Structure formats: C-alpha cells, structure tokens
Amino acid sequence: EKSSSALHFEINQPPKPGICSITPSNGTITTKFTVICKDWADQDGIKDYSFYAWATHAEQRVILGSTISSLFELRLPVGCGNASLMNVIVQIRDQLNSMTEANLPAVSVIPTRTSIDSFIKAMKVASTMSSTDPLVELLSKNNSVLTGQVITTVSQVLNEMNTEIIRLGIQNIASIFVSPLGSREIPMSSHSWNTFTFNQYIQQLNDDASVREYLMKSMKDLTTTTWNNILLHASSLALLTHAINELTRDTSVRSEVL
C-alpha cells in the first residue's frame, strides 16, 4: 500500500523595517538620550525593544535595557580615546522571538572627571542629606534599568581612569638598583618617587573604590523580573568589578552574593 501526506511550514518573519532615531547626538555620562522607534510592524505583534552599545568592537557591546514601549530613555557609556563615539543598535522582537536589528547614528559621549568628582562629593553626603547630583538622583529611584545604566556608564569611566592612574604611577616609580656585594654606595635614581604624587595616587584610588562600593550597594535591593534585566545587571556587575585594585572588601563580598 502507498500513502502520501503533505505538511505546510510557515516560517516566522521578523518585524518589518521601520525607523529609529536618537537624540541628542552628543553628551556626557549624565546626559539623557532618547530613542524613538516608529512604524515597526509584525503580524504577531511587537514583543519588545532591546538596546545595546559599544565603542570599537561589536563583540564587546553591552546591553542598556529593554522596553515594550517605542520610546526609551537611556544613559550611554563613554567611547574610547579622543573619538568617544558610541555605536547603538536596537533589537526589535516579535512575540515569537524573531528579531530585526536597527543601527542608530553614532553618538559622541565625552568622559569627564568632573562628573565623577561631583558624584563622589554627593555620594559622601547622600546618606545624611538630599543631593542634586544627577547620578545620585537616578540611583535613588531604585529603578533596575536606570541603576544598571548608571553603573555601566560610571564603571567604564572608572576603568578608563584606572588604566591611566596605573600608567602614570609606573612612570613615577623610582628605578631599582642592585649594588655589588660589599659595596656601601648605592646609585640613586634621578627620578625619585614624589611623595605628593604618591599621596594623590592613593587618594584617587580610594575615592574611586568608594564609588564602586556605593554602586555595589545600590544593586542590593533591585528586582530582576526579566531575562534582559538579568543580562543588564550581569554586564554592569562585570564592569564594576573589572579593576581589582579599586575593590574594597565589602564590594568583593557583595559581588559574590549578587
């Protein structure tokens, strides 16, 4: 006996291309950038919009959050070097998880030590009085997405500065000489260690370590309800703990708990 049958497979199509825009085109780590997506359509319905950014290598991109709304506000991490350009993409998913990626125009995000210094001063008084510092205000909202974005942006600035601190520290270290056995004269380096520079070096490391500890504490009571939120917090935690010479004992312990 012979029989035959036929099956019809319908391949899910990704959302149809619309447009996405970001404003403003430049700013700092405290700037609020707004992404608006329009005219995206799918017969199964749009599930969410996810946002990613990277500086030079796409494989190093970090997630900045997701939303079911076509309008999303975010804080961007800094770029690399003098260019300071950040590439941003939006992933648009339908209800069956088919996805389309939309590239946004590159945005210039300038790293500034001023923003970190202001944050450090505000952080020291945040527990006893209200603060107008924009980063402290964002963290005080206890919003998981905003907190993840702030930790990501601040951590990248701290990591860049930590690399520079180490480079300058090495340049100021005195040369080491080994004198012959029995010799009483030890040649001295013409570039001796500057005590003032050393104290500044230690102070900046301690200040930055305090910032990392403060940011770590802000993650304690956050609620992660979606997979994208878990990705955001994992990514921000990795950046926050990147520079091990700026981790306090409390920061290290809390990172293990999280």
CSV table of C-alpha atoms in Angstrom, one decimal:
chain,number,residue,atom,x,y,z
A,1,GLU,CA,0.0,0.0,0.0
A,2,LYS,CA,1.1,3.5,-0.7
A,3,SER,CA,0.2,6.7,1.1
A,4,SER,CA,1.2,10.3,0.9
A,5,SER,CA,0.9,13.4,3.1
A,6,ALA,CA,1.9,17.0,3.0
A,7,LEU,CA,2.9,19.5,5.7
A,8,HIS,CA,2.8,23.2,5.4
A,9,PHE,CA,5.6,25.0,7.3
A,10,GLU,CA,5.2,28.7,7.9
A,11,ILE,CA,8.5,30.5,8.7
A,12,ASN,CA,8.1,33.3,11.1
A,13,GLN,CA,9.2,36.6,9.6
A,14,PRO,CA,11.0,39.3,11.6
A,15,PRO,CA,9.4,42.7,12.2
A,16,LYS,CA,9.2,44.8,9.1
A,17,PRO,CA,11.7,47.7,9.0
A,18,GLY,CA,10.6,51.0,10.5
A,19,ILE,CA,12.9,53.8,11.7
A,20,CYS,CA,14.7,54.5,14.9
A,21,SER,CA,16.3,57.8,16.0
A,22,ILE,CA,18.4,59.0,18.9
A,23,THR,CA,18.7,62.5,20.4
A,24,PRO,CA,20.9,64.4,21.2
A,25,SER,CA,23.9,63.4,19.1
A,26,ASN,CA,26.5,64.1,21.8
A,27,GLY,CA,26.7,64.4,25.6
A,28,THR,CA,28.3,63.1,28.7
A,29,ILE,CA,27.5,60.2,31.1
A,30,THR,CA,24.8,62.3,32.8
A,31,THR,CA,23.1,63.2,29.5
A,32,LYS,CA,19.6,61.6,29.0
A,33,PHE,CA,19.4,60.2,25.5
A,34,THR,CA,16.1,59.4,23.9
A,35,VAL,CA,15.5,56.7,21.4
A,36,ILE,CA,12.2,56.7,19.4
A,37,CYS,CA,11.2,53.8,17.1
A,38,LYS,CA,8.4,54.3,14.6
A,39,ASP,CA,6.5,52.2,12.0
A,40,TRP,CA,7.7,48.8,13.1
A,41,ALA,CA,5.1,46.2,12.4
A,42,ASP,CA,4.7,42.4,12.7
A,43,GLN,CA,1.6,40.2,12.2
A,44,ASP,CA,2.4,38.5,15.6
A,45,GLY,CA,2.9,41.8,17.4
A,46,ILE,CA,6.0,43.6,18.7
A,47,LYS,CA,7.2,42.0,21.9
A,48,ASP,CA,10.0,44.4,23.0
A,49,TYR,CA,12.8,46.7,22.0
A,50,SER,CA,16.3,46.0,23.4
A,51,PHE,CA,19.2,48.5,23.3
A,52,TYR,CA,22.9,47.8,23.0
A,53,ALA,CA,26.0,50.0,22.7
A,54,TRP,CA,29.7,49.5,22.0
A,55,ALA,CA,32.7,51.7,21.3
A,56,THR,CA,35.1,49.9,18.8
A,57,HIS,CA,34.3,46.2,18.8
A,58,ALA,CA,30.7,44.9,18.3
A,59,GLU,CA,31.5,41.7,20.3
A,60,GLN,CA,32.1,43.9,23.4
A,61,ARG,CA,28.7,45.5,23.2
A,62,VAL,CA,26.8,46.0,26.5
A,63,ILE,CA,23.0,45.8,27.0
A,64,LEU,CA,21.4,49.0,28.2
A,65,GLY,CA,17.9,47.7,28.8
A,66,SER,CA,14.7,46.8,27.0
A,67,THR,CA,11.1,48.1,26.9
A,68,ILE,CA,7.7,47.3,25.3
A,69,SER,CA,7.4,51.0,24.5
A,70,SER,CA,8.7,52.5,21.3
A,71,LEU,CA,10.2,55.3,23.3
A,72,PHE,CA,13.2,54.7,25.6
A,73,GLU,CA,15.4,57.0,27.7
A,74,LEU,CA,18.9,55.8,28.5
A,75,ARG,CA,22.4,56.9,29.7
A,76,LEU,CA,25.2,55.8,27.4
A,77,PRO,CA,28.7,54.6,28.4
A,78,VAL,CA,31.7,56.5,27.2
A,79,GLY,CA,33.6,55.9,24.0
A,80,CYS,CA,37.3,55.1,23.7
A,81,GLY,CA,40.0,57.7,23.3
A,82,ASN,CA,39.5,61.1,21.8
A,83,ALA,CA,36.9,60.0,19.4
A,84,SER,CA,34.5,59.0,22.2
A,85,LEU,CA,32.0,57.6,19.7
A,86,MET,CA,29.4,55.0,20.8
A,87,ASN,CA,27.6,52.8,18.4
A,88,VAL,CA,24.0,52.0,19.4
A,89,ILE,CA,21.7,49.3,18.0
A,90,VAL,CA,18.1,48.4,18.7
A,91,GLN,CA,16.8,44.8,18.5
A,92,ILE,CA,13.1,44.6,17.7
A,93,ARG,CA,11.5,41.3,18.6
A,94,ASP,CA,8.1,39.9,17.8
A,95,GLN,CA,6.0,37.7,20.1
A,96,LEU,CA,7.7,34.5,18.6
A,97,ASN,CA,11.2,36.0,19.2
A,98,SER,CA,12.0,36.7,15.5
A,99,MET,CA,14.3,39.7,15.5
A,100,THR,CA,15.4,42.7,13.4
A,101,GLU,CA,18.3,44.9,14.3
A,102,ALA,CA,18.4,48.7,13.6
A,103,ASN,CA,21.6,50.7,13.7
A,104,LEU,CA,21.4,54.2,15.1
A,105,PRO,CA,23.8,57.0,14.2
A,106,ALA,CA,27.0,57.0,16.3
A,107,VAL,CA,26.8,59.2,19.4
A,108,SER,CA,29.7,61.1,21.0
A,109,VAL,CA,29.9,60.6,24.7
A,110,ILE,CA,32.7,62.5,26.4
A,111,PRO,CA,34.2,61.1,29.6
A,112,THR,CA,34.8,63.8,32.2
A,113,ARG,CA,36.5,63.6,35.6
A,114,THR,CA,34.2,66.5,36.7
A,115,SER,CA,31.2,64.2,36.7
A,116,ILE,CA,32.9,61.6,38.8
A,117,ASP,CA,34.3,64.2,41.3
A,118,SER,CA,30.8,65.7,41.6
A,119,PHE,CA,29.4,62.2,42.2
A,120,ILE,CA,32.0,61.4,44.8
A,121,LYS,CA,31.1,64.6,46.8
A,122,ALA,CA,27.4,63.9,46.5
A,123,MET,CA,27.8,60.3,47.4
A,124,LYS,CA,29.5,61.2,50.7
A,125,VAL,CA,26.5,63.2,51.9
A,126,ALA,CA,23.7,61.2,50.2
A,127,SER,CA,23.0,59.2,53.4
A,128,THR,CA,22.5,62.3,55.5
A,129,MET,CA,21.0,64.9,53.2
A,130,SER,CA,19.4,65.2,49.8
A,131,SER,CA,21.6,65.7,46.7
A,132,THR,CA,21.1,67.4,43.4
A,133,ASP,CA,23.7,65.3,41.7
A,134,PRO,CA,22.1,63.7,38.7
A,135,LEU,CA,23.7,60.3,39.2
A,136,VAL,CA,22.8,60.1,42.9
A,137,GLU,CA,19.2,61.1,42.0
A,138,LEU,CA,19.0,58.3,39.4
A,139,LEU,CA,20.3,55.7,41.8
A,140,SER,CA,17.8,56.8,44.5
A,141,LYS,CA,14.9,55.9,42.2
A,142,ASN,CA,15.6,52.2,42.8
A,143,ASN,CA,14.8,51.5,39.1
A,144,SER,CA,16.6,48.4,38.0
A,145,VAL,CA,17.1,49.6,34.4
A,146,LEU,CA,18.3,53.1,35.4
A,147,THR,CA,20.6,51.7,38.0
A,148,GLY,CA,22.1,49.2,35.6
A,149,GLN,CA,22.7,52.0,33.1
A,150,VAL,CA,24.4,54.3,35.7
A,151,ILE,CA,26.6,51.5,36.9
A,152,THR,CA,27.6,50.7,33.4
A,153,THR,CA,28.4,54.3,32.4
A,154,VAL,CA,30.3,55.2,35.6
A,155,SER,CA,32.2,51.9,35.7
A,156,GLN,CA,33.5,52.4,32.2
A,157,VAL,CA,34.8,55.9,33.2
A,158,LEU,CA,36.4,54.5,36.3
A,159,ASN,CA,38.0,51.7,34.4
A,160,GLU,CA,39.5,54.1,31.8
A,161,MET,CA,40.8,56.3,34.6
A,162,ASN,CA,42.2,53.4,36.5
A,163,THR,CA,44.3,52.4,33.5
A,164,GLU,CA,45.6,55.9,33.2
A,165,ILE,CA,46.3,56.0,37.0
A,166,ILE,CA,48.4,52.8,36.8
A,167,ARG,CA,50.3,54.1,33.7
A,168,LEU,CA,51.2,57.4,35.5
A,169,GLY,CA,52.0,55.6,38.7
A,170,ILE,CA,54.5,53.3,36.9
A,171,GLN,CA,56.2,56.3,35.3
A,172,ASN,CA,56.8,57.8,38.7
A,173,ILE,CA,58.2,54.7,40.4
A,174,ALA,CA,61.9,55.0,41.2
A,175,SER,CA,64.3,52.7,39.4
A,176,ILE,CA,65.6,49.7,41.4
A,177,PHE,CA,69.3,49.1,41.6
A,178,VAL,CA,71.3,46.1,42.8
A,179,SER,CA,74.6,47.1,44.3
A,180,PRO,CA,77.6,44.7,44.3
A,181,LEU,CA,78.2,42.6,47.4
A,182,GLY,CA,80.2,44.6,50.0
A,183,SER,CA,79.6,47.9,48.2
A,184,ARG,CA,78.5,50.8,50.5
A,185,GLU,CA,77.4,53.2,47.8
A,186,ILE,CA,74.1,52.7,46.1
A,187,PRO,CA,73.5,54.8,42.9
A,188,MET,CA,70.3,56.8,43.3
A,189,SER,CA,67.7,57.4,40.5
A,190,SER,CA,67.4,60.9,39.2
A,191,HIS,CA,63.6,60.4,39.1
A,192,SER,CA,62.9,59.7,42.8
A,193,TRP,CA,59.3,58.9,44.0
A,194,ASN,CA,57.4,62.1,44.6
A,195,THR,CA,55.6,61.8,47.9
A,196,PHE,CA,52.9,64.3,46.9
A,197,THR,CA,52.2,62.4,43.7
A,198,PHE,CA,52.1,59.2,45.6
A,199,ASN,CA,49.5,60.6,48.0
A,200,GLN,CA,47.4,61.9,45.2
A,201,TYR,CA,47.6,58.4,43.5
A,202,ILE,CA,46.4,56.7,46.7
A,203,GLN,CA,43.7,59.2,47.3
A,204,GLN,CA,42.2,58.8,43.8
A,205,LEU,CA,42.3,55.1,44.1
A,206,ASN,CA,40.5,55.3,47.5
A,207,ASP,CA,37.9,57.7,46.1
A,208,ASP,CA,37.2,55.5,43.1
A,209,ALA,CA,37.0,52.5,45.3
A,210,SER,CA,34.4,54.3,47.4
A,211,VAL,CA,32.4,55.0,44.3
A,212,ARG,CA,32.4,51.3,43.3
A,213,GLU,CA,31.3,50.3,46.8
A,214,TYR,CA,28.5,52.8,46.7
A,215,LEU,CA,27.4,51.5,43.3
A,216,MET,CA,27.5,47.9,44.5
A,217,LYS,CA,25.3,48.7,47.5
A,218,SER,CA,22.7,50.3,45.1
A,219,MET,CA,22.3,46.9,43.4
A,220,LYS,CA,21.3,45.2,46.7
A,221,ASP,CA,17.5,45.6,46.6
A,222,LEU,CA,16.9,45.6,42.9
A,223,THR,CA,14.3,43.3,41.4
A,224,THR,CA,15.1,41.5,38.2
A,225,THR,CA,11.9,40.3,36.6
A,226,THR,CA,13.0,39.7,33.0
A,227,TRP,CA,15.9,37.9,31.2
A,228,ASN,CA,17.1,41.2,29.8
A,229,ASN,CA,17.2,42.8,33.2
A,230,ILE,CA,19.4,39.9,34.4
A,231,LEU,CA,21.7,40.4,31.4
A,232,LEU,CA,21.9,44.2,32.2
A,233,HIS,CA,22.8,43.6,35.8
A,234,ALA,CA,25.4,40.9,35.0
A,235,SER,CA,27.0,43.1,32.4
A,236,SER,CA,27.1,46.1,34.8
A,237,LEU,CA,28.5,44.0,37.6
A,238,ALA,CA,31.3,42.7,35.4
A,239,LEU,CA,32.3,46.3,34.5
A,240,LEU,CA,32.0,47.4,38.1
A,241,THR,CA,34.4,44.8,39.4
A,242,HIS,CA,36.9,45.0,36.5
A,243,ALA,CA,39.6,47.0,38.3
A,244,ILE,CA,40.5,44.7,41.2
A,245,ASN,CA,42.9,47.3,42.8
A,246,GLU,CA,39.8,49.5,43.4
A,247,LEU,CA,37.7,46.9,45.1
A,248,THR,CA,37.1,47.1,48.8
A,249,ARG,CA,36.4,44.0,50.9
A,250,ASP,CA,32.7,45.0,51.1
A,251,THR,CA,32.5,45.4,47.4
A,252,SER,CA,34.1,42.0,46.8
A,253,VAL,CA,31.8,40.2,49.2
A,254,ARG,CA,28.7,41.8,47.8
A,255,SER,CA,29.7,40.9,44.2
A,256,GLU,CA,29.9,37.2,45.3
A,257,VAL,CA,26.4,37.4,46.9
A,258,LEU,CA,24.9,39.0,43.8
